[in-house]
mmCIF file of C-alpha atoms and ligand atoms in Angstrom:
data_model
loop_
_atom_site.group_PDB
_atom_site.id
_atom_site.type_symbol
_atom_site.label_atom_id
_atom_site.label_comp_id
_atom_site.label_asym_id
_atom_site.label_seq_id
_atom_site.Cartn_x
_atom_site.Cartn_y
_atom_site.Cartn_z
ATOM 1 C CA UNK N 1118 86.102 -39.438 109.393
ATOM 2 C CA UNK N 1119 89.488 -40.180 111.029
ATOM 3 C CA UNK N 1120 91.547 -42.414 109.073
ATOM 4 C CA UNK N 1121 93.466 -44.856 111.049
ATOM 5 C CA UNK N 1122 96.047 -46.767 109.011
ATOM 6 C CA UNK N 1123 95.048 -50.383 108.988
ATOM 7 C CA UNK N 1124 97.996 -52.296 107.470
ATOM 8 C CA UNK N 1125 95.854 -55.662 107.572
ATOM 9 C CA UNK N 1126 93.010 -54.105 105.741
ATOM 10 C CA UNK N 1127 93.975 -55.317 102.109
ATOM 11 C CA UNK N 1128 94.432 -58.865 103.196
ATOM 12 C CA UNK N 1129 91.268 -58.990 105.243
ATOM 13 C CA UNK N 1130 89.167 -57.483 102.290
ATOM 14 C CA UNK N 1131 90.843 -60.078 99.851
ATOM 15 C CA UNK N 1132 89.486 -62.820 102.300
ATOM 16 C CA UNK N 1133 85.747 -61.876 101.689
ATOM 17 C CA UNK N 1134 85.095 -61.555 98.014
ATOM 18 C CA UNK N 1135 81.434 -62.934 98.563
ATOM 19 C CA UNK N 1136 80.768 -59.399 100.442
ATOM 20 C CA UNK N 1137 83.325 -56.855 99.388
ATOM 21 C CA UNK N 1138 83.753 -56.021 95.688
ATOM 22 C CA UNK N 1139 87.078 -53.890 94.837
ATOM 23 C CA UNK N 1140 86.221 -51.851 91.806
ATOM 24 C CA UNK N 1141 89.533 -52.284 90.191
ATOM 25 C CA UNK N 1142 89.282 -56.027 90.193
ATOM 26 C CA UNK N 1143 85.719 -56.261 89.212
ATOM 27 C CA UNK N 1144 84.906 -52.995 87.465
ATOM 28 C CA UNK N 1145 81.814 -54.501 85.597
ATOM 29 C CA UNK N 1146 79.750 -56.419 87.963
ATOM 30 C CA UNK N 1147 76.546 -58.184 86.961
ATOM 31 C CA UNK N 1148 74.640 -56.963 89.904
ATOM 32 C CA UNK N 1149 71.516 -59.314 89.040
ATOM 33 C CA UNK N 1150 73.831 -62.321 88.820
ATOM 34 C CA UNK N 1151 75.757 -61.115 91.947
ATOM 35 C CA UNK N 1152 72.451 -60.941 94.048
ATOM 36 C CA UNK N 1153 70.964 -63.890 92.115
ATOM 37 C CA UNK N 1154 67.601 -62.215 91.802
ATOM 38 C CA UNK N 1155 65.983 -59.133 90.255
ATOM 39 C CA UNK N 1156 65.057 -57.276 93.453
ATOM 40 C CA UNK N 1157 65.223 -53.340 93.443
ATOM 41 C CA UNK N 1158 68.895 -52.072 94.061
ATOM 42 C CA UNK N 1159 69.585 -49.232 96.450
ATOM 43 C CA UNK N 1160 72.992 -47.821 97.004
ATOM 44 C CA UNK N 1161 74.471 -45.610 99.776
ATOM 45 C CA UNK N 1162 77.535 -43.535 98.592
ATOM 46 C CA UNK N 1163 79.821 -42.722 101.466
ATOM 47 C CA UNK N 1164 78.885 -45.696 103.479
ATOM 48 C CA UNK N 1165 81.422 -45.174 106.104
ATOM 49 C CA UNK N 1166 81.475 -48.133 108.837
ATOM 50 C CA UNK N 1167 78.177 -49.341 107.414
ATOM 51 C CA UNK N 1168 75.708 -49.157 110.155
ATOM 52 C CA UNK N 1169 72.884 -47.641 108.119
ATOM 53 C CA UNK N 1170 73.259 -50.038 105.170
ATOM 54 C CA UNK N 1171 73.557 -53.127 107.454
ATOM 55 C CA UNK N 1172 70.447 -52.074 109.187
ATOM 56 C CA UNK N 1173 68.408 -51.491 106.074
ATOM 57 C CA UNK N 1174 69.505 -54.764 104.615
ATOM 58 C CA UNK N 1175 68.382 -56.640 107.787
ATOM 59 C CA UNK N 1176 65.016 -54.725 107.818
ATOM 60 C CA UNK N 1177 64.324 -55.130 104.276
ATOM 61 C CA UNK N 1178 65.303 -58.583 103.001
ATOM 62 C CA UNK N 1179 63.426 -57.786 99.524
ATOM 63 C CA UNK N 1180 65.666 -54.957 98.530
ATOM 64 C CA UNK N 1181 69.119 -55.536 97.533
ATOM 65 C CA UNK N 1182 71.680 -52.976 99.142
ATOM 66 C CA UNK N 1183 75.090 -51.884 97.972
ATOM 67 C CA UNK N 1184 77.339 -49.611 100.453
ATOM 68 C CA UNK N 1185 80.129 -47.749 98.441
ATOM 69 C CA UNK N 1186 82.896 -46.482 100.241
ATOM 70 C CA UNK N 1187 86.190 -44.667 99.144
ATOM 71 C CA UNK N 1188 88.684 -45.767 101.809
ATOM 72 C CA UNK N 1189 89.882 -49.343 102.616
ATOM 73 C CA UNK N 1190 90.535 -48.185 106.237
ATOM 74 C CA UNK N 1191 86.988 -47.292 106.652
ATOM 75 C CA UNK N 1192 85.218 -50.133 104.615
ATOM 76 C CA UNK N 1193 86.953 -52.606 106.827
ATOM 77 C CA UNK N 1194 85.029 -51.687 109.692
ATOM 78 C CA UNK N 1195 81.819 -52.307 107.568
ATOM 79 C CA UNK N 1196 83.122 -55.543 106.581
ATOM 80 C CA UNK N 1197 83.840 -56.707 110.152
ATOM 81 C CA UNK N 1198 80.101 -55.681 111.069
ATOM 82 C CA UNK N 1199 78.662 -57.519 108.019
ATOM 83 C CA UNK N 1200 80.530 -60.630 108.857
ATOM 84 C CA UNK N 1201 79.233 -60.366 112.619
ATOM 85 C CA UNK N 1202 75.794 -60.336 111.091
ATOM 86 C CA UNK N 1203 76.305 -63.631 109.176
ATOM 87 C CA UNK N 1204 76.701 -61.810 105.916
ATOM 88 C CA UNK N 1205 72.915 -60.733 104.933
ATOM 89 C CA UNK N 1206 72.615 -62.216 101.497
ATOM 90 C CA UNK N 1207 71.024 -58.868 100.136
ATOM 91 C CA UNK N 1208 74.151 -56.932 100.926
ATOM 92 C CA UNK N 1209 77.443 -55.999 99.193
ATOM 93 C CA UNK N 1210 80.112 -53.422 99.966
ATOM 94 C CA UNK N 1211 81.823 -51.831 97.078
ATOM 95 C CA UNK N 1212 85.070 -50.200 97.643
ATOM 96 C CA UNK N 1213 84.942 -47.380 94.919
ATOM 97 C CA UNK N 1214 84.636 -43.812 94.303
ATOM 98 C CA UNK N 1215 81.211 -42.510 93.867
ATOM 99 C CA UNK N 1216 82.451 -40.380 91.108
ATOM 100 C CA UNK N 1217 82.745 -43.615 89.090
ATOM 101 C CA UNK N 1218 79.259 -44.698 89.583
ATOM 102 C CA UNK N 1219 78.226 -44.680 85.761
ATOM 103 C CA UNK N 1220 81.101 -47.208 85.301
ATOM 104 C CA UNK N 1221 80.016 -49.538 88.069
ATOM 105 C CA UNK N 1222 76.151 -49.574 87.256
ATOM 106 C CA UNK N 1223 74.449 -49.709 83.857
ATOM 107 C CA UNK N 1224 71.936 -46.885 83.015
ATOM 108 C CA UNK N 1225 68.553 -46.972 84.851
ATOM 109 C CA UNK N 1226 69.838 -49.889 86.977
ATOM 110 C CA UNK N 1227 69.596 -48.432 90.528
ATOM 111 C CA UNK N 1228 66.310 -47.763 92.163
ATOM 112 C CA UNK N 1229 67.472 -45.221 94.823
ATOM 113 C CA UNK N 1230 70.499 -43.554 96.214
ATOM 114 C CA UNK N 1231 71.036 -42.758 99.836
ATOM 115 C CA UNK N 1232 73.456 -39.922 100.939
ATOM 116 C CA UNK N 1233 74.142 -39.915 104.702
ATOM 117 C CA UNK N 1234 76.296 -37.124 106.453
ATOM 118 C CA UNK N 1235 78.401 -36.796 103.320
ATOM 119 C CA UNK N 1236 81.521 -34.609 103.814
ATOM 120 C CA UNK N 1237 80.616 -31.002 103.665
ATOM 121 C CA UNK N 1238 83.676 -29.635 101.856
ATOM 122 C CA UNK N 1239 83.048 -26.055 103.086
ATOM 123 C CA UNK N 1240 85.432 -24.209 100.704
ATOM 124 C CA UNK N 1241 83.714 -23.128 97.695
ATOM 125 C CA UNK N 1242 86.746 -24.178 95.533
ATOM 126 C CA UNK N 1243 86.052 -27.635 96.796
ATOM 127 C CA UNK N 1244 82.203 -27.645 95.867
ATOM 128 C CA UNK N 1245 82.608 -30.197 93.112
ATOM 129 C CA UNK N 1246 83.612 -32.708 95.652
ATOM 130 C CA UNK N 1247 80.113 -32.386 97.478
ATOM 131 C CA UNK N 1248 78.157 -35.454 96.685
ATOM 132 C CA UNK N 1249 75.155 -33.208 95.842
ATOM 133 C CA UNK N 1250 77.222 -31.099 93.457
ATOM 134 C CA UNK N 1251 75.288 -31.110 90.086
ATOM 135 C CA UNK N 1252 78.166 -33.360 88.666
ATOM 136 C CA UNK N 1253 77.332 -35.854 91.093
ATOM 137 C CA UNK N 1254 73.428 -35.342 90.406
ATOM 138 C CA UNK N 1255 74.080 -36.148 86.785
ATOM 139 C CA UNK N 1256 75.745 -39.263 87.667
ATOM 140 C CA UNK N 1257 73.037 -40.243 90.121
ATOM 141 C CA UNK N 1258 70.360 -39.444 87.254
ATOM 142 C CA UNK N 1259 72.185 -41.808 84.729
ATOM 143 C CA UNK N 1260 72.169 -44.880 87.006
ATOM 144 C CA UNK N 1261 68.918 -44.472 88.541
ATOM 145 C CA UNK N 1262 65.724 -45.643 86.970
ATOM 146 C CA UNK N 1263 63.098 -43.197 85.621
ATOM 147 C CA UNK N 1264 61.802 -41.071 88.439
ATOM 148 C CA UNK N 1265 64.528 -42.414 90.825
ATOM 149 C CA UNK N 1266 64.978 -40.829 94.262
ATOM 150 C CA UNK N 1267 67.891 -39.530 96.530
ATOM 151 C CA UNK N 1268 67.305 -39.835 100.157
ATOM 152 C CA UNK N 1269 69.665 -37.241 102.022
ATOM 153 C CA UNK N 1270 70.458 -36.686 105.752
ATOM 154 C CA UNK N 1271 72.833 -34.398 107.263
ATOM 155 C CA UNK N 1272 73.812 -32.388 110.433
ATOM 156 C CA UNK N 1273 75.341 -29.755 108.420
ATOM 157 C CA UNK N 1274 73.051 -26.901 107.681
ATOM 158 C CA UNK N 1275 75.160 -25.248 105.011
ATOM 159 C CA UNK N 1276 75.503 -28.435 103.168
ATOM 160 C CA UNK N 1277 71.758 -29.023 103.488
ATOM 161 C CA UNK N 1278 70.977 -25.482 102.058
ATOM 162 C CA UNK N 1279 73.638 -26.012 99.206
ATOM 163 C CA UNK N 1280 71.981 -29.299 98.346
ATOM 164 C CA UNK N 1281 68.405 -27.826 98.313
ATOM 165 C CA UNK N 1282 69.457 -25.255 95.871
ATOM 166 C CA UNK N 1283 71.607 -27.710 93.818
ATOM 167 C CA UNK N 1284 68.633 -30.134 93.588
ATOM 168 C CA UNK N 1285 66.057 -27.314 92.703
ATOM 169 C CA UNK N 1286 68.542 -25.927 90.090
ATOM 170 C CA UNK N 1287 68.651 -29.474 88.629
ATOM 171 C CA UNK N 1288 64.742 -29.417 88.607
ATOM 172 C CA UNK N 1289 64.422 -32.284 90.855
ATOM 173 C CA UNK N 1290 61.128 -32.584 92.696
ATOM 174 C CA UNK N 1291 61.532 -32.247 96.510
ATOM 175 C CA UNK N 1292 59.015 -34.608 98.010
ATOM 176 C CA UNK N 1293 60.045 -34.468 101.845
ATOM 177 C CA UNK N 1294 61.996 -31.802 103.808
ATOM 178 C CA UNK N 1295 62.667 -31.922 107.538
ATOM 179 C CA UNK N 1296 64.614 -29.532 109.329
ATOM 180 C CA UNK N 1297 64.622 -31.668 112.706
ATOM 181 C CA UNK N 1298 64.097 -35.331 111.696
ATOM 182 C CA UNK N 1299 64.368 -36.537 115.388
ATOM 183 C CA UNK N 1300 61.660 -34.040 116.742
ATOM 184 C CA UNK N 1301 59.194 -36.472 115.156
ATOM 185 C CA UNK N 1302 61.283 -39.570 114.493
ATOM 186 C CA UNK N 1303 59.977 -41.811 111.766
ATOM 187 C CA UNK N 1304 59.494 -45.499 113.053
ATOM 188 C CA UNK N 1305 61.628 -46.901 110.013
ATOM 189 C CA UNK N 1306 64.575 -44.512 110.577
ATOM 190 C CA UNK N 1307 67.683 -46.296 110.667
ATOM 191 C CA UNK N 1308 70.421 -44.136 112.169
ATOM 192 C CA UNK N 1309 73.956 -43.843 111.028
ATOM 193 C CA UNK N 1310 76.875 -43.570 112.953
ATOM 194 C CA UNK N 1311 77.406 -39.948 112.481
ATOM 195 C CA UNK N 1312 73.593 -39.376 112.907
ATOM 196 C CA UNK N 1313 73.932 -41.179 116.547
ATOM 197 C CA UNK N 1314 76.906 -39.030 117.309
ATOM 198 C CA UNK N 1315 75.378 -35.565 116.349
ATOM 199 C CA UNK N 1316 71.912 -36.306 117.576
ATOM 200 C CA UNK N 1317 73.369 -37.269 120.979
ATOM 201 C CA UNK N 1318 74.950 -33.812 121.014
ATOM 202 C CA UNK N 1319 71.367 -32.327 120.545
ATOM 203 C CA UNK N 1320 72.088 -31.418 116.980
ATOM 204 C CA UNK N 1321 69.154 -31.204 114.659
ATOM 205 C CA UNK N 1322 69.257 -33.770 111.831
ATOM 206 C CA UNK N 1323 68.045 -32.571 108.134
ATOM 207 C CA UNK N 1324 66.573 -34.843 105.900
ATOM 208 C CA UNK N 1325 65.288 -34.666 102.321
ATOM 209 C CA UNK N 1326 63.843 -36.837 99.730
ATOM 210 C CA UNK N 1327 64.113 -35.555 95.940
ATOM 211 C CA UNK N 1328 63.032 -37.233 92.741
ATOM 212 C CA UNK N 1329 64.456 -36.962 89.259
ATOM 213 C CA UNK N 1330 61.667 -35.754 86.848
ATOM 214 C CA UNK N 1331 61.688 -36.113 83.124
HETATM 215 N N1 LIG Z 169 77.404 -42.387 105.910
HETATM 216 C C1 LIG Z 169 78.217 -42.498 107.097
HETATM 217 C C2 LIG Z 169 77.512 -42.163 108.301
HETATM 218 O O1 LIG Z 169 76.502 -41.296 108.271
HETATM 219 O O2 LIG Z 169 77.947 -42.485 109.578
HETATM 220 C C3 LIG Z 169 79.479 -42.013 107.080
HETATM 221 C C4 LIG Z 169 79.662 -40.608 106.966
HETATM 222 S S1 LIG Z 169 81.306 -39.972 106.654
HETATM 223 C C5 LIG Z 169 81.337 -38.179 107.211
HETATM 224 C C6 LIG Z 169 81.428 -39.781 104.840
HETATM 225 C C7 LIG Z 169 82.068 -40.831 104.250
HETATM 226 O O3 LIG Z 169 81.896 -40.862 102.814
HETATM 227 C C8 LIG Z 169 83.461 -41.053 104.608
HETATM 228 O O4 LIG Z 169 83.591 -42.489 104.967
HETATM 229 C C9 LIG Z 169 84.105 -40.973 103.161
HETATM 230 O O5 LIG Z 169 85.229 -41.767 102.917
HETATM 231 C C10 LIG Z 169 83.125 -41.386 102.209
HETATM 232 N N2 LIG Z 169 83.243 -40.603 100.855
HETATM 233 C C11 LIG Z 169 83.340 -39.355 100.678
HETATM 234 N N3 LIG Z 169 83.524 -39.055 99.385
HETATM 235 C C12 LIG Z 169 83.209 -40.354 98.748
HETATM 236 C C13 LIG Z 169 83.017 -40.618 97.387
HETATM 237 N N4 LIG Z 169 83.375 -39.900 96.326
HETATM 238 N N5 LIG Z 169 82.851 -41.913 97.123
HETATM 239 C C14 LIG Z 169 82.804 -42.980 98.129
HETATM 240 N N6 LIG Z 169 82.852 -42.326 99.405
HETATM 241 C C15 LIG Z 169 82.950 -41.385 99.617
#
């Protein structure tokens, strides 16, 4: 993701606290109170410019969605889109590091984790930064309810192979694996920005669903 400096980002973000939450300002959000209901919570770690999480929130009003993104300069683009869509009530953006998930959610509070086109970090010495590294799987397992799931899409074959191995070593149950998601496009597939970009170039999209087991 190219990071363009946006000097107006901080002020713009501060103007929309009803949609965008900054981790340092509200480290312990009561998510049920925030949404005003007890609907299931699905999160996307590395939400980027928000196309996927906004599409999901509009398609599934009975689920609460939280798009988590590390960078101000990226999440403001998601915020602009959320405003354009009249701020769906079941959607929040959270500017935070996915490495801090266990400080942002209570144990078992999340029903599903989405990872879409996560940064591949190809160098072995950076493996710990991959969002499917064992240390991240531990965090997801902590915040997810019993038998919670991860749904993961990527264009990056090496990251996909790594993730299959990492999840298998973690004794997760693989429930669905596709090596070419778009060959038989599921009707309910919501495309991310990166998915549109890579599939337009004819690249296959890999997808898996995996469940934590007791
Ligand atoms: N999911 C979007 C898509 O599919 O179009 C964006 C994909 S982009 C390659 C990956 C995004 O993940 C970037 O915006 C990056 O800033 C964010 N990211 C990477 N590591 C993160 C972390 N530890 N916590 C939160 N966001 C992260």
